[in-house]
CSV table of C-alpha atoms in Angstrom, one decimal:
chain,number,residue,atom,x,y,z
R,1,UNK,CA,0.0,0.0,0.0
R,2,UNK,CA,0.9,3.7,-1.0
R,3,UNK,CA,2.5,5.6,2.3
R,4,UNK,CA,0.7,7.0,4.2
R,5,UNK,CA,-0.5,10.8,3.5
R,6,UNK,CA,-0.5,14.0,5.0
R,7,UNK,CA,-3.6,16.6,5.7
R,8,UNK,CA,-2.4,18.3,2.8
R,9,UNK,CA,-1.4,15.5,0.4
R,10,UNK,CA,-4.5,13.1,1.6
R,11,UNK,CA,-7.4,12.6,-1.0
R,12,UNK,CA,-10.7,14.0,-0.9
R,13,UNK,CA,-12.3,10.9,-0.5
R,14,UNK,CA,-11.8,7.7,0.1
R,15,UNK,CA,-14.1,4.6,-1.2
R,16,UNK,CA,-13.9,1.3,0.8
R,17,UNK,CA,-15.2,-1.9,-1.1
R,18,UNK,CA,-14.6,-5.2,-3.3
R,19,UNK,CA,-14.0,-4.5,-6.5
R,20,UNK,CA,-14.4,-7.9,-8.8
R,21,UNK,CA,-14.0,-9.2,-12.5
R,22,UNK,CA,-16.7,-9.0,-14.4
R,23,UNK,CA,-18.2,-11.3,-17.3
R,24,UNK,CA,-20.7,-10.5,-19.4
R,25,UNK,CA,-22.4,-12.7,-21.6
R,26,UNK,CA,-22.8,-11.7,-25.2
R,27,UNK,CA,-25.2,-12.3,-27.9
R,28,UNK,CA,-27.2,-15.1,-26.1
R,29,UNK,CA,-28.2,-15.5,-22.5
R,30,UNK,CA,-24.9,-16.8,-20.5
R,31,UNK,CA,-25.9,-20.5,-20.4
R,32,UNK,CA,-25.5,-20.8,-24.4
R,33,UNK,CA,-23.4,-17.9,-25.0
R,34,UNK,CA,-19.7,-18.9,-26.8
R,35,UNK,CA,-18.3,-15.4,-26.2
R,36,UNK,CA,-18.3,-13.0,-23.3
R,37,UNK,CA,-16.6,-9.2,-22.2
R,38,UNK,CA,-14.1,-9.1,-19.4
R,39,UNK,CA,-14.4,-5.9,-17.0
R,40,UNK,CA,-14.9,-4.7,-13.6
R,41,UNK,CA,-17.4,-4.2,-11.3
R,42,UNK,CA,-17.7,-3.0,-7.5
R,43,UNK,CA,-20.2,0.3,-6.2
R,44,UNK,CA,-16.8,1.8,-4.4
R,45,UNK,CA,-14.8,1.6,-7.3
R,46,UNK,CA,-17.6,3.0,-9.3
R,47,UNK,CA,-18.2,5.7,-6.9
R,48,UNK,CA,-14.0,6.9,-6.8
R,49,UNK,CA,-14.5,6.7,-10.7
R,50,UNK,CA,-17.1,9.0,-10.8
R,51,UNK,CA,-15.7,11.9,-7.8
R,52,UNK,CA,-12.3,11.7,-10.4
R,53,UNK,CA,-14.6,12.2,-13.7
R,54,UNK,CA,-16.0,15.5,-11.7
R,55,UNK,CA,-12.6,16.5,-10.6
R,56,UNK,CA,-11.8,15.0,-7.5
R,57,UNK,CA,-9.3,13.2,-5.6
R,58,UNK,CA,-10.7,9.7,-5.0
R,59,UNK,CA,-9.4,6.8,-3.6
R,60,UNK,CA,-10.4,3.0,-3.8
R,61,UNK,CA,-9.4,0.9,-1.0
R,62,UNK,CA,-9.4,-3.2,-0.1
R,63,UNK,CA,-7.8,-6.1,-1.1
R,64,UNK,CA,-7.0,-8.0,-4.1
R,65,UNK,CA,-6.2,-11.3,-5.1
R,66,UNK,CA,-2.2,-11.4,-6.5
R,67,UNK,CA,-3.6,-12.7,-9.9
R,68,UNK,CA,-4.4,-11.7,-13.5
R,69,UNK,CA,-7.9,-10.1,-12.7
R,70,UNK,CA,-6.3,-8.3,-9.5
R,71,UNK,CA,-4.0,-6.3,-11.8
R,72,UNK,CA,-6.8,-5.9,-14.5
R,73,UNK,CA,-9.0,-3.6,-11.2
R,74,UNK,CA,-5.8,-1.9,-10.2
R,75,UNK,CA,-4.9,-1.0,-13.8
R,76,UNK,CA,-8.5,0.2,-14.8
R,77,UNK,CA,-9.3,1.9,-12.0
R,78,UNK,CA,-5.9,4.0,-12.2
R,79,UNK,CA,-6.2,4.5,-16.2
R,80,UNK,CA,-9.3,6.4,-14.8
R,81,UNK,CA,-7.5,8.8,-12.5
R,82,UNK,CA,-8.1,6.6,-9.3
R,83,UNK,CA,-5.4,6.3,-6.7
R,84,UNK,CA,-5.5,3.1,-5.5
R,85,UNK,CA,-4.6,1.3,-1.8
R,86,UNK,CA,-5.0,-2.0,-2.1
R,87,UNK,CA,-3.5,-5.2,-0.2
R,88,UNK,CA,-2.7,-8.2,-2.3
R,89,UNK,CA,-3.7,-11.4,-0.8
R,90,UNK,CA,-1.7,-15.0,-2.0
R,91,UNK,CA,-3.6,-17.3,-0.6
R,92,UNK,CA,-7.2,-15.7,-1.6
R,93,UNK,CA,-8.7,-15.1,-5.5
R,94,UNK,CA,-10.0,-11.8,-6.2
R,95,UNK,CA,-13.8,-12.1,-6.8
R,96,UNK,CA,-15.9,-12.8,-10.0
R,97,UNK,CA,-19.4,-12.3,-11.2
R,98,UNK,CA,-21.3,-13.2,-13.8
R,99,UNK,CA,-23.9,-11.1,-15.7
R,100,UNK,CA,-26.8,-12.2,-17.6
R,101,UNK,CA,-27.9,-9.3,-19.3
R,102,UNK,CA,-31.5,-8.8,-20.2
R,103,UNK,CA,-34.1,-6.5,-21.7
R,104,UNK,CA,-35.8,-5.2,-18.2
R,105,UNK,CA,-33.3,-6.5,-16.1
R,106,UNK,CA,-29.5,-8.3,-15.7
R,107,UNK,CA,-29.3,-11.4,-13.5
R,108,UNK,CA,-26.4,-11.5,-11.4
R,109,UNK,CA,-24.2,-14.8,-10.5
R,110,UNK,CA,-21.4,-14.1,-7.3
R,111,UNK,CA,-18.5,-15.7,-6.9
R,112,UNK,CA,-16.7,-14.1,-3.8
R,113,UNK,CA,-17.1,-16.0,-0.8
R,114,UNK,CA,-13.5,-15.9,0.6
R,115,UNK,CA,-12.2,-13.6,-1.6
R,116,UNK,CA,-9.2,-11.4,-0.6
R,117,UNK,CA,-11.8,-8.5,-0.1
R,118,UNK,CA,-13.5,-10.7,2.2
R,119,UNK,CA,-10.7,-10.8,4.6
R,120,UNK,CA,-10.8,-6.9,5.3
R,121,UNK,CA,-11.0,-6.9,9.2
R,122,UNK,CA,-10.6,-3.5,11.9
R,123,UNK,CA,-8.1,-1.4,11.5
R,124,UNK,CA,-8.1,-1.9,7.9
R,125,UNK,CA,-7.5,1.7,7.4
R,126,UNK,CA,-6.1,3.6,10.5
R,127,UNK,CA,-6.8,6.7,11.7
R,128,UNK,CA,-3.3,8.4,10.6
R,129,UNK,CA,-4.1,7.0,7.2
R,130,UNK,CA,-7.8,8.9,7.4
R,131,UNK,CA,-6.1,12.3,8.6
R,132,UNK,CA,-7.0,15.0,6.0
R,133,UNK,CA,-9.9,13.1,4.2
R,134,UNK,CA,-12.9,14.9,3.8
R,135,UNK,CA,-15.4,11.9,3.4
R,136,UNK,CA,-15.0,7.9,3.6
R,137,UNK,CA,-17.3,6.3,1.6
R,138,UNK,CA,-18.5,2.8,2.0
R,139,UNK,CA,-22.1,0.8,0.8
R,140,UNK,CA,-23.6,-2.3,2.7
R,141,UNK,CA,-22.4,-4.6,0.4
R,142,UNK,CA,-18.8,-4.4,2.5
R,143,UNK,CA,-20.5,-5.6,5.8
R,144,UNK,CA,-22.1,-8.4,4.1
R,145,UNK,CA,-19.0,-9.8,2.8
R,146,UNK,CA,-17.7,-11.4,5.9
R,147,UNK,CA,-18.0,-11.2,10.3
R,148,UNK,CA,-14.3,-9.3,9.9
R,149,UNK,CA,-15.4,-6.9,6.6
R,150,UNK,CA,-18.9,-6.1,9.1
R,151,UNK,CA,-16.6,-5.2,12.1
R,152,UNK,CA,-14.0,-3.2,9.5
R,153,UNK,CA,-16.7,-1.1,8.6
R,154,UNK,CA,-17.9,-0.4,12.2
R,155,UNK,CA,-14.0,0.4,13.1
R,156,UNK,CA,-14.0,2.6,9.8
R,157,UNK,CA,-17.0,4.5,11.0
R,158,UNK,CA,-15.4,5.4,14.5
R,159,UNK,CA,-11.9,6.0,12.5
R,160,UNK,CA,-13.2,8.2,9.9
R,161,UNK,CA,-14.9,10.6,12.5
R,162,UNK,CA,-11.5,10.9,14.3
R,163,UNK,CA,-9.5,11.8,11.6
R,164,UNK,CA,-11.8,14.5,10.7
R,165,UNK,CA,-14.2,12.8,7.9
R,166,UNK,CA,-18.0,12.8,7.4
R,167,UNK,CA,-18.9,9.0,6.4
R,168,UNK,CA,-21.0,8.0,3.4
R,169,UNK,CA,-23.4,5.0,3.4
R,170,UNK,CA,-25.2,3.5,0.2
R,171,UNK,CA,-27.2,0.9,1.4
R,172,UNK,CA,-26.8,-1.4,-1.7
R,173,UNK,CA,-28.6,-4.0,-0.6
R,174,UNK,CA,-27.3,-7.4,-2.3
R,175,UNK,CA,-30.1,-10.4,-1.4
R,176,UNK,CA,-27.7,-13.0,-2.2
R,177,UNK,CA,-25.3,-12.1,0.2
R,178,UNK,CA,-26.8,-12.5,3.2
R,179,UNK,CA,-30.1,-12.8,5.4
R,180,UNK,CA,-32.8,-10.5,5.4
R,181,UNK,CA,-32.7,-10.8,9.0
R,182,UNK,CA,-29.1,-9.6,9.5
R,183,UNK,CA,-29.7,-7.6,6.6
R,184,UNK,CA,-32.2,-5.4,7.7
R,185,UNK,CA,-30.7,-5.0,11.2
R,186,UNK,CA,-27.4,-4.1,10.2
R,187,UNK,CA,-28.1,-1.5,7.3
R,188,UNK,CA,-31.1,0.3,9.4
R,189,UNK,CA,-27.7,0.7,12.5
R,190,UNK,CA,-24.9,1.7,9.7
R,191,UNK,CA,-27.7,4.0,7.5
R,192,UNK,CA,-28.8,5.3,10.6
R,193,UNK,CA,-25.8,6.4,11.8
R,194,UNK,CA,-24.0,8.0,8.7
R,195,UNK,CA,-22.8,11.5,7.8
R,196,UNK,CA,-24.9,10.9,4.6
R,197,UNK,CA,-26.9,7.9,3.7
R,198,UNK,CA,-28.4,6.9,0.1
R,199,UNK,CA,-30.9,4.6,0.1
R,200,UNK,CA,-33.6,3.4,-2.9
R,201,UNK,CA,-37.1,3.7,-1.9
R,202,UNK,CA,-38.4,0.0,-3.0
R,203,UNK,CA,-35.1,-1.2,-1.4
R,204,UNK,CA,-35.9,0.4,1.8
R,205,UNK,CA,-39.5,-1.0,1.2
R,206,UNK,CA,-38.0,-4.6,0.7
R,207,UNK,CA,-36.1,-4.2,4.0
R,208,UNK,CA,-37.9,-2.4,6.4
R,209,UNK,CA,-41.8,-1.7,4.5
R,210,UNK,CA,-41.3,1.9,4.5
R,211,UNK,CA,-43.5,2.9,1.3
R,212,UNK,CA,-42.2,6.5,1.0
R,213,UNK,CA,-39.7,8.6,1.4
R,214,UNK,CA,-41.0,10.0,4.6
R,215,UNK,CA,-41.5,7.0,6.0
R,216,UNK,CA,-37.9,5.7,5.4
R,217,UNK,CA,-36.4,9.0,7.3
R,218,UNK,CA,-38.8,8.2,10.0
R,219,UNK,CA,-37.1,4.6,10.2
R,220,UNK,CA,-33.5,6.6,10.2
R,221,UNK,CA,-34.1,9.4,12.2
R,222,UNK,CA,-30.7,10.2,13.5
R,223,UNK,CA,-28.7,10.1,9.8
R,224,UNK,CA,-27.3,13.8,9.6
R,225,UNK,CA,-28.2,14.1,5.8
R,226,UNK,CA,-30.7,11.3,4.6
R,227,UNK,CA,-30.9,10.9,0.9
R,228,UNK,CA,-34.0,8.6,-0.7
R,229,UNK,CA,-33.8,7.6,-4.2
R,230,UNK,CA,-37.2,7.0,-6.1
R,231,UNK,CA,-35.8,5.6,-9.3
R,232,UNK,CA,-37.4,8.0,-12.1
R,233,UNK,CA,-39.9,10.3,-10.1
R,234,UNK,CA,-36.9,12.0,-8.4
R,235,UNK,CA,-35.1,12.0,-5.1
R,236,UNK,CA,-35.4,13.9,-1.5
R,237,UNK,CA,-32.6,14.5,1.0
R,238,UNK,CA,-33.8,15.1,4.6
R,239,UNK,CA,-31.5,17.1,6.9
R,240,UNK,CA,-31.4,18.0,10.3
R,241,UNK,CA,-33.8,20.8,11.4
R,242,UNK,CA,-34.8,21.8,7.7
R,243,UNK,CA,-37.7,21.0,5.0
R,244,UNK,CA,-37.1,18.3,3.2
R,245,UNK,CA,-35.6,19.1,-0.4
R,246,UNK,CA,-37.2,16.7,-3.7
R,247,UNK,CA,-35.5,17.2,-7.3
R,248,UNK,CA,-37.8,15.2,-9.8
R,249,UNK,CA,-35.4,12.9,-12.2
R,250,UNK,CA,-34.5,13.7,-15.7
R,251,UNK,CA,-36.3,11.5,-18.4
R,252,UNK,CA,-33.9,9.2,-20.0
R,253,UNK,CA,-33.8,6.2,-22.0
R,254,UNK,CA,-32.4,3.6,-20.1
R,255,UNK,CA,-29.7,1.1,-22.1
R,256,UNK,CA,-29.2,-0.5,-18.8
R,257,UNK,CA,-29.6,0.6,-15.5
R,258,UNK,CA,-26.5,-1.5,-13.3
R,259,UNK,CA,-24.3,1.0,-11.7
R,260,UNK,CA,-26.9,4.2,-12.2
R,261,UNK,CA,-26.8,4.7,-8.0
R,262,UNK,CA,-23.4,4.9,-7.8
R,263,UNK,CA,-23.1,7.2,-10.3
R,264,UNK,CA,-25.8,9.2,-8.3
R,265,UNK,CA,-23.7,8.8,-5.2
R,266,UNK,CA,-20.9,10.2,-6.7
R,267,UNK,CA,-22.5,13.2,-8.1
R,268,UNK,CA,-24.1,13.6,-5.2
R,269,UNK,CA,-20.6,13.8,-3.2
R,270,UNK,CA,-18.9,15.8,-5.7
R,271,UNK,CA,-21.5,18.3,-5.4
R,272,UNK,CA,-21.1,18.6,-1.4
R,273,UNK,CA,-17.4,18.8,-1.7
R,274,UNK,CA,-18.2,21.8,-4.0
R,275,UNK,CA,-20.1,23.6,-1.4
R,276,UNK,CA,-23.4,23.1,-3.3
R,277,UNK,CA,-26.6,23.1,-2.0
R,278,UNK,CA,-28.7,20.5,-1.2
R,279,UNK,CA,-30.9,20.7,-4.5
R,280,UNK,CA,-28.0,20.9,-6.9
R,281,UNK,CA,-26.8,17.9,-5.2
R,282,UNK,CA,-29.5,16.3,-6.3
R,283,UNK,CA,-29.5,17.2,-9.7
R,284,UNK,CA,-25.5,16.4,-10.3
R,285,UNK,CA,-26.8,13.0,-8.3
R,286,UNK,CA,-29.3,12.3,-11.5
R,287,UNK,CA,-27.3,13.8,-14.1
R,288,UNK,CA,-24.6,11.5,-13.0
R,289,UNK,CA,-26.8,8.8,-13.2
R,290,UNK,CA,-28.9,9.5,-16.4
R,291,UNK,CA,-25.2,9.6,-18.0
R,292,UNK,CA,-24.9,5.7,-17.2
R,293,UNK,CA,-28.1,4.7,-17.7
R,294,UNK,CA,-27.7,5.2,-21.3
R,295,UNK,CA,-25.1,3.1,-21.5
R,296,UNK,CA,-23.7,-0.3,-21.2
R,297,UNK,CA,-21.9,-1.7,-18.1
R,298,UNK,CA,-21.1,-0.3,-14.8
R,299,UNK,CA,-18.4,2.1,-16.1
R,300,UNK,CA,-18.8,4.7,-19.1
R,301,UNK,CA,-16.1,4.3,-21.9
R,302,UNK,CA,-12.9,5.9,-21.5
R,303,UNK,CA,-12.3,8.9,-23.9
């Protein structure tokens, strides 16, 4: 890993998070398919991608596998401006999914259970190596990796807040990953206790059967800036002490919509590291996103 930097040298942002190759059928549904497109995938990574591609300093942080589709993530997230600190792991594979791409939706196939990500444990990232960030970003896919990536991420949040950082919660909820059980009690205690939270309306509905957006801040009371996403009616953030803000979403047609709320987030969190208000957050959030819904994959094309 990179040494470790100083208030003024540290990056804007850090994103923590598996990162994983990515296969993508082509042509024909990926049980008949004879060809296929290698890439990445993983919401941090996507998220540092999208703060560099708005001119910030993003970092992605976790571990990698010391294989072939290790170096392929460190060497496409830094073609895109990321910095990178990553651990490489001997003994464990970096992770792979499969994606079955279709016309309303993509079906996706994991394969990451012990993965080098997977062994992220506290005191991944120290408080010295936090000390000048301005926001640590993280979604609840991390916690749902492993018992040491869910007690990582509780360490980060206690960590980031010393060294001076506001944290940054997507919920991201991934079904196959875990129980609904653990899943609804740990993302309502991480959401709830974030800097800034994002959070999809019908996902909050799956978890928790909050149907609106008021209802879902009701279930997270204490998150200092609470942002719901409603797919394409719009989006509210709720903060402490004010009216809540709604910005209605752009009309776009939608190629595909994988990676469109990581894009949001990192809109969203370029916007606030500009100083913006809370509805022009909003709108970078949905012009980030309306830029990869109408394309292909979880990344937009270089160039």
């Amino acid at each position: 890993m990179s040494t470790l930097p100083s208030a003024l040298s540290a990056p804007e942002v850090v994103c923590v998070g598996e990162s994983m190759g990515l296969v993508t059928a082509l042509g024909a549904p990926l049980a008949e398919t004879e060809t296929a497109a290698l890439g990445i995938a993983g919401a941090e990574g996507n998220v540092a991608v999208g703060l560099v591609a708005a001119g910030h300093r993003a970092v992605w942080a976790s571990r990698l596998g010391d294989d072939p589709l290790g170096t392929r993530i460190t060497g496409e997230l830094g073609r895109r401006g990321v910095e990178i600190w990553a651990e490489s792991d001997a003994e464990a594979p970096t992770g792979v999914m499969f994606k079955d791409p279709g016309v309303e939706s993509s079906s996706v196939y994991y394969y990451r259970r012990g993965s080098a990500a997977s062994r992220m444990g506290a005191g991944f990232l120290s408080v010295d190596r936090l000390r000048g960030v301005r926001i640590v970003h993280t979604t609840g896919i991390t916690p749902a990796l492993s018992p040491s990536c869910r007690a990582m991420v509780d360490g980060l949040y206690t960590d980031a807040r010393e060294a001076g950082a506001l944290v940054s919660f997507d919920v991201n909820d991934r079904r196959a990953l875990w129980s609904m059980d653990d899943a609804r009690a740990t993302l309502t205690r991480l959401a709830d206790a974030a800097d800034i939270a994002f959070v999809g309306r019908d996902e909050a509905e799956r978890l928790w059967g909050t149907a609106t957006a008021a209802d879902v801040r009701a279930h997270l009371p204490n998150c200092a800036l609470l942002v719901v996403k409603d797919g394409d009616v719009g989006a509210t953030a709720f903060a402490a002490s004010a009216e809540p803000v709604f910005v209605p979403a752009p009309r776009v047609e939608v190629v595909e919509p994988v990676g469109a709320g990581d894009a949001f987030a990192a809109g969203f969190l370029a916007a606030t590291l500009d100083g913006a208000d809370l509805a022009e957050r909003l709108s970078a959030g949905h012009t980030a996103a309306a830029h990869v819904l109408r394309t292909h994959g979880d990344l937009p094309p270089l160039g």
